[in-house]
């Protein structure tokens, strides 16, 4: 066999191996606890999952200007994306304005959302402290945290948002009724 024929046979074998179907048992492995920890970043309303760190309103103002104002506008209003400030007292009106200050039920889940989904188009790129700072700034814009305020894993769960009690579960969607065995 010539070297040209050998190359053709080798190429055909390689192509055959590449084209072979991959079955689930042919690849992958269980995730390690360290890998799971990297993705297990959700924060619950009671603050479970909040990381160690802190941020001030002053720090948050600068981080917001650098990363958020392009979409949400200066001071959380007037941007091309959702308005973040104002709207208190409008939910029961004919023109409700849903913002962090008027609608959002828990300060802890604001941190969670910013940490996982913001800023566009680089979600998760803010540090823990920068995320706390932006959270403090947005809460300050809504009069919930004072202008010289600071938030952290201990103080954030203690903040009572204006609409915390505004969410009334619909009895029709009670999980105990929806998922019970018949």
Short mmCIF file of N, CA and C in Angstrom, two decimals:
data_model
loop_
_atom_site.label_atom_id
_atom_site.label_comp_id
_atom_site.label_asym_id
_atom_site.label_seq_id
_atom_site.Cartn_x
_atom_site.Cartn_y
_atom_site.Cartn_z
N UNK A 1 0.84 -1.16 0.00
CA UNK A 1 0.00 0.00 0.00
C UNK A 1 0.90 1.24 0.00
N UNK A 2 0.52 2.20 -0.78
CA UNK A 2 1.33 3.42 -0.85
C UNK A 2 1.03 4.31 0.35
N UNK A 3 1.92 5.28 0.56
CA UNK A 3 1.70 6.19 1.70
C UNK A 3 0.44 7.02 1.48
N UNK A 4 0.11 7.26 0.21
CA UNK A 4 -1.13 8.00 -0.10
C UNK A 4 -2.34 7.17 0.34
N UNK A 5 -2.31 5.85 0.04
CA UNK A 5 -3.40 4.97 0.45
C UNK A 5 -3.49 4.88 1.98
N UNK A 6 -2.33 4.83 2.62
CA UNK A 6 -2.33 4.78 4.09
C UNK A 6 -2.98 6.02 4.69
N UNK A 7 -2.71 7.16 4.09
CA UNK A 7 -3.31 8.40 4.58
C UNK A 7 -4.82 8.40 4.37
N UNK A 8 -5.26 7.87 3.25
CA UNK A 8 -6.70 7.80 2.99
C UNK A 8 -7.40 6.88 3.99
N UNK A 9 -6.78 5.72 4.28
CA UNK A 9 -7.36 4.79 5.25
C UNK A 9 -7.39 5.44 6.63
N UNK A 10 -6.31 6.11 7.02
CA UNK A 10 -6.25 6.78 8.32
C UNK A 10 -7.31 7.87 8.41
N UNK A 11 -7.48 8.63 7.34
CA UNK A 11 -8.48 9.69 7.33
C UNK A 11 -9.89 9.10 7.43
N UNK A 12 -10.15 8.00 6.72
CA UNK A 12 -11.46 7.36 6.77
C UNK A 12 -11.75 6.83 8.17
N UNK A 13 -10.74 6.23 8.82
CA UNK A 13 -10.92 5.74 10.18
C UNK A 13 -11.20 6.89 11.15
N UNK A 14 -10.44 7.96 11.01
CA UNK A 14 -10.63 9.12 11.89
C UNK A 14 -12.02 9.71 11.70
N UNK A 15 -12.46 9.82 10.46
CA UNK A 15 -13.78 10.35 10.17
C UNK A 15 -14.85 9.43 10.75
N UNK A 16 -14.65 8.14 10.64
CA UNK A 16 -15.60 7.18 11.21
C UNK A 16 -15.70 7.31 12.71
N UNK A 17 -14.57 7.53 13.39
CA UNK A 17 -14.59 7.69 14.84
C UNK A 17 -15.28 8.99 15.23
N UNK A 18 -15.05 10.04 14.46
CA UNK A 18 -15.68 11.32 14.76
C UNK A 18 -17.18 11.27 14.50
N UNK A 19 -17.60 10.50 13.53
CA UNK A 19 -19.01 10.43 13.18
C UNK A 19 -19.78 9.42 14.02
N UNK A 20 -19.08 8.62 14.83
CA UNK A 20 -19.77 7.62 15.66
C UNK A 20 -20.67 8.33 16.66
N UNK A 21 -21.82 7.75 16.94
CA UNK A 21 -22.73 8.41 17.88
C UNK A 21 -22.14 8.42 19.29
N UNK A 22 -22.44 9.49 20.03
CA UNK A 22 -22.01 9.58 21.42
C UNK A 22 -23.20 9.23 22.31
N UNK A 23 -22.99 8.33 23.20
CA UNK A 23 -24.03 7.93 24.12
C UNK A 23 -23.76 8.56 25.48
N UNK A 24 -24.80 8.72 26.28
CA UNK A 24 -24.68 9.41 27.56
C UNK A 24 -23.61 8.80 28.45
N UNK A 25 -23.40 7.51 28.37
CA UNK A 25 -22.39 6.90 29.22
C UNK A 25 -20.99 7.08 28.66
N UNK A 26 -20.87 7.70 27.48
CA UNK A 26 -19.56 7.88 26.86
C UNK A 26 -18.84 9.15 27.31
N UNK A 27 -19.53 10.04 27.99
CA UNK A 27 -18.88 11.29 28.37
C UNK A 27 -19.50 11.83 29.66
N UNK A 28 -18.83 12.83 30.23
CA UNK A 28 -19.34 13.47 31.43
C UNK A 28 -18.90 12.77 32.69
N UNK A 29 -19.20 13.43 33.81
CA UNK A 29 -18.89 12.92 35.13
C UNK A 29 -19.74 13.69 36.12
N UNK A 30 -19.92 13.16 37.29
CA UNK A 30 -20.66 13.91 38.31
C UNK A 30 -19.90 15.19 38.68
N UNK A 31 -20.65 16.26 38.91
CA UNK A 31 -20.03 17.52 39.31
C UNK A 31 -19.45 17.37 40.72
N UNK A 32 -18.32 18.02 40.94
CA UNK A 32 -17.71 18.01 42.27
C UNK A 32 -18.43 19.01 43.17
N UNK A 33 -18.31 18.87 44.48
CA UNK A 33 -18.93 19.85 45.37
C UNK A 33 -18.44 21.28 45.10
N UNK A 34 -17.17 21.43 44.73
CA UNK A 34 -16.62 22.75 44.42
C UNK A 34 -17.29 23.34 43.18
N UNK A 35 -17.52 22.50 42.16
CA UNK A 35 -18.19 22.98 40.95
C UNK A 35 -19.64 23.34 41.23
N UNK A 36 -20.30 22.55 42.03
CA UNK A 36 -21.70 22.86 42.38
C UNK A 36 -21.77 24.18 43.13
N UNK A 37 -20.83 24.41 44.04
CA UNK A 37 -20.81 25.64 44.82
C UNK A 37 -20.70 26.88 43.92
N UNK A 38 -19.97 26.78 42.83
CA UNK A 38 -19.84 27.91 41.90
C UNK A 38 -21.18 28.30 41.29
N UNK A 39 -22.06 27.34 41.09
CA UNK A 39 -23.37 27.60 40.48
C UNK A 39 -24.48 27.77 41.50
N UNK A 40 -24.26 27.37 42.72
CA UNK A 40 -25.27 27.44 43.76
C UNK A 40 -25.21 28.82 44.42
N UNK A 41 -25.70 29.84 43.71
CA UNK A 41 -25.55 31.22 44.16
C UNK A 41 -26.88 31.90 44.45
N UNK A 42 -27.98 31.16 44.46
CA UNK A 42 -29.26 31.80 44.68
C UNK A 42 -29.39 32.28 46.13
N UNK A 43 -30.15 33.36 46.27
CA UNK A 43 -30.40 33.96 47.58
C UNK A 43 -31.90 33.93 47.81
N UNK A 44 -32.31 33.47 48.97
CA UNK A 44 -33.73 33.36 49.28
C UNK A 44 -34.23 34.63 49.99
N UNK A 45 -35.54 34.82 50.07
CA UNK A 45 -36.07 36.01 50.73
C UNK A 45 -35.57 36.20 52.17
N UNK A 46 -35.31 35.12 52.88
CA UNK A 46 -34.83 35.26 54.26
C UNK A 46 -33.33 35.54 54.34
N UNK A 47 -32.66 35.64 53.21
CA UNK A 47 -31.23 35.96 53.18
C UNK A 47 -30.31 34.76 53.08
N UNK A 48 -30.86 33.55 53.14
CA UNK A 48 -30.02 32.37 53.01
C UNK A 48 -29.33 32.42 51.64
N UNK A 49 -28.04 32.23 51.65
CA UNK A 49 -27.26 32.26 50.41
C UNK A 49 -26.53 33.56 50.18
N UNK A 50 -26.81 34.59 50.99
CA UNK A 50 -26.07 35.84 50.83
C UNK A 50 -24.60 35.62 51.18
N UNK A 51 -23.69 36.10 50.35
CA UNK A 51 -22.27 35.93 50.65
C UNK A 51 -21.75 37.00 51.61
N UNK A 52 -20.59 36.76 52.15
CA UNK A 52 -19.91 37.75 52.98
C UNK A 52 -19.49 38.89 52.06
N UNK A 53 -19.66 40.11 52.54
CA UNK A 53 -19.31 41.30 51.78
C UNK A 53 -20.19 42.45 52.21
N UNK A 54 -19.97 43.62 51.60
CA UNK A 54 -20.79 44.78 51.92
C UNK A 54 -20.60 45.83 50.84
N UNK A 55 -21.49 46.80 50.85
CA UNK A 55 -21.39 47.90 49.91
C UNK A 55 -22.15 49.11 50.42
N UNK A 56 -21.65 50.29 50.09
CA UNK A 56 -22.28 51.53 50.51
C UNK A 56 -23.03 52.17 49.35
N UNK A 57 -23.92 53.08 49.69
CA UNK A 57 -24.66 53.82 48.67
C UNK A 57 -23.68 54.61 47.80
N UNK A 58 -22.69 55.25 48.41
CA UNK A 58 -21.71 56.04 47.65
C UNK A 58 -20.96 55.18 46.64
N UNK A 59 -20.52 53.99 47.07
CA UNK A 59 -19.84 53.08 46.14
C UNK A 59 -20.81 52.66 45.03
N UNK A 60 -22.03 52.37 45.42
CA UNK A 60 -23.04 51.91 44.47
C UNK A 60 -23.37 52.94 43.41
N UNK A 61 -23.34 54.20 43.79
CA UNK A 61 -23.62 55.27 42.81
C UNK A 61 -22.61 55.22 41.66
N UNK A 62 -21.34 55.01 42.00
CA UNK A 62 -20.31 54.95 40.95
C UNK A 62 -20.43 53.67 40.12
N UNK A 63 -20.64 52.54 40.79
CA UNK A 63 -20.79 51.27 40.06
C UNK A 63 -22.01 51.34 39.15
N UNK A 64 -23.10 51.92 39.64
CA UNK A 64 -24.31 52.08 38.84
C UNK A 64 -24.03 52.95 37.62
N UNK A 65 -23.35 54.07 37.82
CA UNK A 65 -23.03 54.96 36.70
C UNK A 65 -22.19 54.23 35.64
N UNK A 66 -21.27 53.40 36.09
CA UNK A 66 -20.38 52.69 35.17
C UNK A 66 -21.04 51.50 34.48
N UNK A 67 -22.02 50.86 35.12
CA UNK A 67 -22.53 49.59 34.62
C UNK A 67 -24.03 49.53 34.35
N UNK A 68 -24.79 50.44 34.91
CA UNK A 68 -26.25 50.30 34.88
C UNK A 68 -26.99 51.48 34.24
N UNK A 69 -26.45 52.68 34.39
CA UNK A 69 -27.16 53.88 33.95
C UNK A 69 -27.43 53.90 32.45
N UNK A 70 -26.60 53.27 31.66
CA UNK A 70 -26.81 53.26 30.21
C UNK A 70 -28.16 52.65 29.85
N UNK A 71 -28.60 51.67 30.62
CA UNK A 71 -29.90 51.02 30.37
C UNK A 71 -31.02 51.58 31.24
N UNK A 72 -30.71 51.86 32.51
CA UNK A 72 -31.75 52.23 33.47
C UNK A 72 -31.84 53.73 33.72
N UNK A 73 -30.97 54.51 33.07
CA UNK A 73 -31.00 55.96 33.23
C UNK A 73 -30.33 56.42 34.51
N UNK A 74 -29.97 57.70 34.51
CA UNK A 74 -29.41 58.28 35.73
C UNK A 74 -30.45 58.19 36.83
N UNK A 75 -30.02 57.89 38.00
CA UNK A 75 -30.91 57.78 39.16
C UNK A 75 -32.01 56.73 38.97
N UNK A 76 -31.78 55.74 38.12
CA UNK A 76 -32.72 54.63 37.97
C UNK A 76 -34.00 54.96 37.23
N UNK A 77 -34.01 56.07 36.49
CA UNK A 77 -35.20 56.47 35.74
C UNK A 77 -34.79 57.05 34.39
N UNK A 78 -35.64 56.85 33.40
CA UNK A 78 -35.43 57.49 32.11
C UNK A 78 -34.57 56.71 31.14
N UNK A 79 -34.21 55.49 31.46
CA UNK A 79 -33.40 54.69 30.56
C UNK A 79 -34.26 53.89 29.60
N UNK A 80 -33.59 53.12 28.75
CA UNK A 80 -34.30 52.30 27.76
C UNK A 80 -34.84 51.01 28.36
N UNK A 81 -34.42 50.67 29.55
CA UNK A 81 -34.90 49.46 30.23
C UNK A 81 -35.73 49.85 31.45
N UNK A 82 -36.07 48.86 32.27
CA UNK A 82 -36.98 49.08 33.39
C UNK A 82 -36.57 50.23 34.30
N UNK A 83 -37.58 50.96 34.72
CA UNK A 83 -37.41 52.01 35.71
C UNK A 83 -37.20 51.32 37.06
N UNK A 84 -36.25 51.80 37.84
CA UNK A 84 -35.90 51.17 39.11
C UNK A 84 -36.36 51.96 40.33
N UNK A 85 -36.63 53.24 40.17
CA UNK A 85 -36.95 54.09 41.32
C UNK A 85 -38.27 54.82 41.11
N UNK A 86 -38.88 55.15 42.26
CA UNK A 86 -40.15 55.88 42.24
C UNK A 86 -41.33 54.92 42.24
N UNK A 87 -42.49 55.47 41.95
CA UNK A 87 -43.70 54.66 41.82
C UNK A 87 -44.39 54.28 43.11
N UNK A 88 -43.86 54.69 44.27
CA UNK A 88 -44.50 54.32 45.53
C UNK A 88 -45.93 54.85 45.56
N UNK A 89 -46.83 54.00 46.00
CA UNK A 89 -48.23 54.39 46.12
C UNK A 89 -49.03 54.31 44.84
N UNK A 90 -48.45 53.80 43.77
CA UNK A 90 -49.18 53.77 42.49
C UNK A 90 -49.77 52.41 42.14
N UNK A 91 -49.43 51.38 42.88
CA UNK A 91 -49.85 50.03 42.48
C UNK A 91 -51.36 49.86 42.44
N UNK A 92 -52.09 50.52 43.31
CA UNK A 92 -53.55 50.40 43.34
C UNK A 92 -54.22 51.41 42.42
N UNK A 93 -53.43 52.22 41.73
CA UNK A 93 -54.00 53.24 40.84
C UNK A 93 -54.27 52.67 39.46
N UNK A 94 -54.85 53.48 38.60
CA UNK A 94 -55.13 53.04 37.23
C UNK A 94 -53.86 53.04 36.37
N UNK A 95 -52.77 53.63 36.90
CA UNK A 95 -51.49 53.66 36.18
C UNK A 95 -50.36 53.24 37.12
N UNK A 96 -50.32 51.96 37.49
CA UNK A 96 -49.28 51.52 38.43
C UNK A 96 -47.88 51.62 37.81
N UNK A 97 -46.93 52.01 38.63
CA UNK A 97 -45.53 52.08 38.21
C UNK A 97 -44.78 51.05 39.05
N UNK A 98 -44.39 49.97 38.41
CA UNK A 98 -43.70 48.88 39.12
C UNK A 98 -42.20 49.14 39.10
N UNK A 99 -41.66 49.43 40.28
CA UNK A 99 -40.23 49.65 40.45
C UNK A 99 -39.76 48.84 41.65
N UNK A 100 -38.47 48.92 41.93
CA UNK A 100 -37.94 48.27 43.13
C UNK A 100 -38.62 48.84 44.37
N UNK A 101 -38.83 50.12 44.40
CA UNK A 101 -39.41 50.77 45.57
C UNK A 101 -40.90 50.57 45.72
N UNK A 102 -41.60 50.32 44.64
CA UNK A 102 -43.05 50.18 44.74
C UNK A 102 -43.53 48.74 44.69
N UNK A 103 -42.78 47.85 44.07
CA UNK A 103 -43.28 46.53 43.78
C UNK A 103 -42.45 45.40 44.40
N UNK A 104 -41.14 45.54 44.42
CA UNK A 104 -40.23 44.46 44.82
C UNK A 104 -40.48 44.06 46.27
N UNK A 105 -40.68 42.76 46.57
CA UNK A 105 -41.04 42.38 47.94
C UNK A 105 -39.88 42.18 48.92
N UNK A 106 -38.68 41.83 48.43
CA UNK A 106 -37.57 41.51 49.34
C UNK A 106 -36.27 42.13 48.84
N UNK A 107 -35.55 42.79 49.74
CA UNK A 107 -34.26 43.38 49.39
C UNK A 107 -33.24 42.29 49.05
N UNK A 108 -33.36 41.13 49.69
CA UNK A 108 -32.41 40.04 49.44
C UNK A 108 -32.51 39.51 48.02
N UNK A 109 -33.72 39.45 47.49
CA UNK A 109 -33.87 38.94 46.13
C UNK A 109 -33.47 39.99 45.09
N UNK A 110 -33.45 41.25 45.48
CA UNK A 110 -32.88 42.28 44.61
C UNK A 110 -31.39 42.01 44.43
N UNK A 111 -30.70 41.75 45.54
CA UNK A 111 -29.28 41.38 45.46
C UNK A 111 -29.12 40.17 44.54
N UNK A 112 -29.94 39.15 44.76
CA UNK A 112 -29.85 37.92 43.98
C UNK A 112 -30.00 38.20 42.49
N UNK A 113 -30.99 38.99 42.13
CA UNK A 113 -31.23 39.28 40.72
C UNK A 113 -30.07 40.04 40.10
N UNK A 114 -29.59 41.06 40.79
CA UNK A 114 -28.46 41.84 40.27
C UNK A 114 -27.24 40.94 40.11
N UNK A 115 -26.99 40.13 41.12
CA UNK A 115 -25.80 39.27 41.11
C UNK A 115 -25.82 38.26 39.96
N UNK A 116 -26.98 37.67 39.69
CA UNK A 116 -27.06 36.63 38.66
C UNK A 116 -27.33 37.16 37.26
N UNK A 117 -28.07 38.25 37.13
CA UNK A 117 -28.56 38.64 35.81
C UNK A 117 -28.04 39.99 35.30
N UNK A 118 -27.35 40.73 36.10
CA UNK A 118 -26.91 42.06 35.68
C UNK A 118 -25.39 42.17 35.79
N UNK A 119 -24.78 43.10 35.12
CA UNK A 119 -25.34 44.01 34.13
C UNK A 119 -25.40 43.36 32.75
N UNK A 120 -26.32 43.82 31.97
CA UNK A 120 -26.39 43.37 30.58
C UNK A 120 -25.23 44.01 29.85
N UNK A 121 -24.50 43.37 29.03
CA UNK A 121 -24.56 42.00 28.55
C UNK A 121 -23.55 41.08 29.24
N UNK A 122 -23.12 41.44 30.43
CA UNK A 122 -22.13 40.62 31.14
C UNK A 122 -22.63 40.23 32.53
N UNK A 123 -23.72 39.46 32.60
CA UNK A 123 -24.26 39.10 33.91
C UNK A 123 -23.25 38.35 34.76
N UNK A 124 -23.28 38.64 36.06
CA UNK A 124 -22.38 37.99 36.98
C UNK A 124 -20.99 38.59 37.03
N UNK A 125 -20.78 39.69 36.33
CA UNK A 125 -19.43 40.26 36.27
C UNK A 125 -19.12 41.20 37.45
N UNK A 126 -20.14 41.60 38.21
CA UNK A 126 -19.88 42.47 39.36
C UNK A 126 -19.38 41.63 40.53
N UNK A 127 -18.47 42.19 41.28
CA UNK A 127 -17.99 41.51 42.49
C UNK A 127 -19.11 41.48 43.53
N UNK A 128 -18.92 40.69 44.55
CA UNK A 128 -19.89 40.63 45.65
C UNK A 128 -20.08 42.02 46.26
N UNK A 129 -18.99 42.71 46.55
CA UNK A 129 -19.09 44.04 47.16
C UNK A 129 -19.75 45.04 46.21
N UNK A 130 -19.44 44.98 44.92
CA UNK A 130 -20.09 45.88 43.96
C UNK A 130 -21.58 45.59 43.87
N UNK A 131 -21.96 44.32 43.97
CA UNK A 131 -23.39 43.97 43.93
C UNK A 131 -24.09 44.50 45.18
N UNK A 132 -23.48 44.36 46.34
CA UNK A 132 -24.06 44.96 47.54
C UNK A 132 -24.19 46.48 47.38
N UNK A 133 -23.16 47.10 46.80
CA UNK A 133 -23.17 48.55 46.63
C UNK A 133 -24.29 49.01 45.69
N UNK A 134 -24.45 48.34 44.57
CA UNK A 134 -25.54 48.70 43.64
C UNK A 134 -26.89 48.47 44.31
N UNK A 135 -27.02 47.40 45.05
CA UNK A 135 -28.26 47.13 45.79
C UNK A 135 -28.54 48.28 46.76
N UNK A 136 -27.53 48.70 47.51
CA UNK A 136 -27.69 49.81 48.45
C UNK A 136 -28.10 51.08 47.72
N UNK A 137 -27.47 51.35 46.59
CA UNK A 137 -27.78 52.56 45.84
C UNK A 137 -29.22 52.55 45.33
N UNK A 138 -29.65 51.45 44.75
CA UNK A 138 -31.02 51.37 44.24
C UNK A 138 -32.03 51.49 45.39
N UNK A 139 -31.74 50.87 46.51
CA UNK A 139 -32.62 51.00 47.67
C UNK A 139 -32.64 52.44 48.17
N UNK A 140 -31.50 53.11 48.10
CA UNK A 140 -31.43 54.52 48.51
C UNK A 140 -32.23 55.41 47.56
N UNK A 141 -32.15 55.13 46.26
CA UNK A 141 -32.93 55.91 45.30
C UNK A 141 -34.43 55.85 45.61
N UNK A 142 -34.84 54.77 46.26
CA UNK A 142 -36.24 54.58 46.60
C UNK A 142 -36.56 54.97 48.04
N UNK A 143 -35.61 55.58 48.74
CA UNK A 143 -35.83 56.04 50.10
C UNK A 143 -35.88 54.92 51.13
N UNK A 144 -35.38 53.76 50.78
CA UNK A 144 -35.44 52.59 51.68
C UNK A 144 -34.18 52.49 52.53
N UNK A 145 -33.06 52.89 51.98
CA UNK A 145 -31.77 52.94 52.68
C UNK A 145 -31.33 54.41 52.67
N UNK A 146 -30.79 54.93 53.77
CA UNK A 146 -30.37 56.34 53.78
C UNK A 146 -29.21 56.60 52.82
N UNK A 147 -29.04 57.84 52.38
CA UNK A 147 -27.97 58.17 51.43
C UNK A 147 -26.57 57.81 51.90
N UNK A 148 -26.37 57.72 53.20
CA UNK A 148 -25.06 57.32 53.73
C UNK A 148 -25.07 55.86 54.19
N UNK A 149 -26.04 55.09 53.69
CA UNK A 149 -26.24 53.72 54.14
C UNK A 149 -25.26 52.71 53.58
N UNK A 150 -25.30 51.54 54.21
CA UNK A 150 -24.44 50.41 53.84
C UNK A 150 -25.29 49.15 54.02
N UNK A 151 -25.12 48.17 53.13
CA UNK A 151 -25.82 46.90 53.28
C UNK A 151 -24.81 45.76 53.25
N UNK A 152 -25.19 44.67 53.90
CA UNK A 152 -24.36 43.47 53.93
C UNK A 152 -25.26 42.27 54.20
N UNK A 153 -24.66 41.13 54.40
CA UNK A 153 -25.43 39.89 54.58
C UNK A 153 -26.30 39.91 55.83
N UNK A 154 -25.94 40.70 56.83
CA UNK A 154 -26.74 40.78 58.05
C UNK A 154 -27.85 41.82 57.95
N UNK A 155 -27.57 42.96 57.33
CA UNK A 155 -28.57 44.04 57.30
C UNK A 155 -29.60 43.86 56.18
N UNK A 156 -29.23 43.29 55.07
CA UNK A 156 -30.15 43.19 53.93
C UNK A 156 -31.43 42.40 54.26
N UNK A 157 -31.35 41.26 54.93
CA UNK A 157 -32.59 40.54 55.24
C UNK A 157 -33.52 41.29 56.22
N UNK A 158 -32.99 42.25 56.94
CA UNK A 158 -33.79 43.00 57.91
C UNK A 158 -34.56 44.16 57.28
N UNK A 159 -34.24 44.49 56.04
CA UNK A 159 -34.93 45.59 55.36
C UNK A 159 -36.34 45.13 54.98
N UNK A 160 -37.33 45.91 55.39
CA UNK A 160 -38.72 45.60 55.03
C UNK A 160 -39.09 46.49 53.85
N UNK A 161 -39.28 45.84 52.72
CA UNK A 161 -39.63 46.57 51.50
C UNK A 161 -41.08 47.07 51.60
N UNK A 162 -41.38 48.21 50.97
CA UNK A 162 -42.73 48.78 51.06
C UNK A 162 -43.84 47.83 50.61
N UNK A 163 -43.58 46.97 49.66
CA UNK A 163 -44.62 46.07 49.15
C UNK A 163 -44.46 44.63 49.65
N UNK A 164 -43.73 44.45 50.73
CA UNK A 164 -43.50 43.09 51.22
C UNK A 164 -44.81 42.34 51.43
N UNK A 165 -45.81 43.01 51.99
CA UNK A 165 -47.08 42.35 52.28
C UNK A 165 -48.09 42.50 51.16
N UNK A 166 -47.65 42.98 50.01
CA UNK A 166 -48.57 43.22 48.90
C UNK A 166 -48.83 42.01 48.03
N UNK A 167 -48.15 40.93 48.28
CA UNK A 167 -48.34 39.72 47.48
C UNK A 167 -49.23 38.76 48.26
N UNK A 168 -50.39 38.49 47.72
CA UNK A 168 -51.36 37.62 48.38
C UNK A 168 -51.46 36.35 47.54
N UNK A 169 -51.10 35.22 48.13
CA UNK A 169 -51.17 33.97 47.36
C UNK A 169 -52.60 33.67 46.91
N UNK A 170 -52.73 33.23 45.69
CA UNK A 170 -54.02 32.83 45.15
C UNK A 170 -54.28 31.40 45.62
N UNK A 171 -55.39 31.18 46.35
CA UNK A 171 -55.65 29.83 46.87
C UNK A 171 -55.72 28.77 45.78
N UNK A 172 -56.08 29.18 44.57
CA UNK A 172 -56.16 28.24 43.46
C UNK A 172 -54.80 27.64 43.12
N UNK A 173 -53.74 28.36 43.43
CA UNK A 173 -52.39 27.91 43.10
C UNK A 173 -51.61 27.47 44.33
N UNK A 174 -52.30 26.97 45.32
CA UNK A 174 -51.69 26.45 46.53
C UNK A 174 -50.92 25.17 46.18
N UNK A 175 -49.59 25.14 46.36
CA UNK A 175 -48.82 23.95 46.00
C UNK A 175 -49.33 22.68 46.67
N UNK A 176 -49.84 22.79 47.90
CA UNK A 176 -50.34 21.60 48.59
C UNK A 176 -51.53 21.02 47.84
N UNK A 177 -52.33 21.87 47.23
CA UNK A 177 -53.48 21.37 46.47
C UNK A 177 -53.08 20.95 45.07
N UNK A 178 -52.17 21.68 44.46
CA UNK A 178 -51.78 21.38 43.08
C UNK A 178 -51.06 20.05 42.94
N UNK A 179 -50.23 19.70 43.92
CA UNK A 179 -49.36 18.55 43.76
C UNK A 179 -49.72 17.36 44.65
N UNK A 180 -50.88 17.41 45.26
CA UNK A 180 -51.26 16.26 46.08
C UNK A 180 -51.69 15.11 45.19
N UNK A 181 -51.45 13.94 45.67
CA UNK A 181 -51.81 12.74 44.90
C UNK A 181 -53.28 12.47 45.06
N UNK A 182 -53.90 12.09 43.98
CA UNK A 182 -55.33 11.81 44.00
C UNK A 182 -55.59 10.34 44.13
#
